[in-house]
Amino acid sequence: NLNGKVIAEPSREDIELPIEEHLIVEWYSK
């Protein structure tokens, strides 16, 4: 269980970062 949790945390950050970058790119595109 601990192993799964440790792997899930970095995965979450990896998913959140690209989304933020996409929003910033869209914001500057307007």
PDB file of C-alpha atoms in Angstrom:
ATOM      1  CA  ASN A   1       0.000   0.000   0.000  1.00  0.00           C
ATOM      2  CA  LEU A   2       2.790   2.430   0.902  1.00  0.00           C
ATOM      3  CA  ASN A   3       4.483   1.730  -2.417  1.00  0.00           C
ATOM      4  CA  GLY A   4       1.273   2.540  -4.315  1.00  0.00           C
ATOM      5  CA  LYS A   5       0.837   5.755  -2.366  1.00  0.00           C
ATOM      6  CA  VAL A   6       4.384   6.932  -3.080  1.00  0.00           C
ATOM      7  CA  ILE A   7       3.914   6.251  -6.802  1.00  0.00           C
ATOM      8  CA  ALA A   8       0.503   7.960  -6.858  1.00  0.00           C
ATOM      9  CA  GLU A   9       1.806  11.232  -5.380  1.00  0.00           C
ATOM     10  CA  PRO A  10       4.419  12.002  -8.090  1.00  0.00           C
ATOM     11  CA  SER A  11       1.892  10.941 -10.742  1.00  0.00           C
ATOM     12  CA  ARG A  12      -0.548  13.536  -9.413  1.00  0.00           C
ATOM     13  CA  GLU A  13       2.068  16.292  -9.640  1.00  0.00           C
ATOM     14  CA  ASP A  14       3.021  15.185 -13.144  1.00  0.00           C
ATOM     15  CA  ILE A  15      -0.637  15.538 -14.186  1.00  0.00           C
ATOM     16  CA  GLU A  16      -1.229  18.855 -12.396  1.00  0.00           C
ATOM     17  CA  LEU A  17       1.856  20.607 -13.792  1.00  0.00           C
ATOM     18  CA  PRO A  18       1.019  20.062 -17.501  1.00  0.00           C
ATOM     19  CA  ILE A  19      -2.544  21.295 -16.872  1.00  0.00           C
ATOM     20  CA  GLU A  20      -1.235  24.511 -15.279  1.00  0.00           C
ATOM     21  CA  GLU A  21       1.160  25.063 -18.177  1.00  0.00           C
ATOM     22  CA  HIS A  22      -1.694  24.551 -20.647  1.00  0.00           C
ATOM     23  CA  LEU A  23      -3.844  27.116 -18.826  1.00  0.00           C
ATOM     24  CA  ILE A  24      -0.983  29.638 -18.814  1.00  0.00           C
ATOM     25  CA  VAL A  25      -0.390  29.118 -22.541  1.00  0.00           C
ATOM     26  CA  GLU A  26      -4.102  29.604 -23.268  1.00  0.00           C
ATOM     27  CA  TRP A  27      -4.162  32.742 -21.075  1.00  0.00           C
ATOM     28  CA  TYR A  28      -1.267  34.354 -22.982  1.00  0.00           C
ATOM     29  CA  SER A  29      -2.773  33.279 -26.320  1.00  0.00           C
ATOM     30  CA  LYS A  30      -5.889  35.418 -25.767  1.00  0.00           C
TER      31      LYS A  30
END
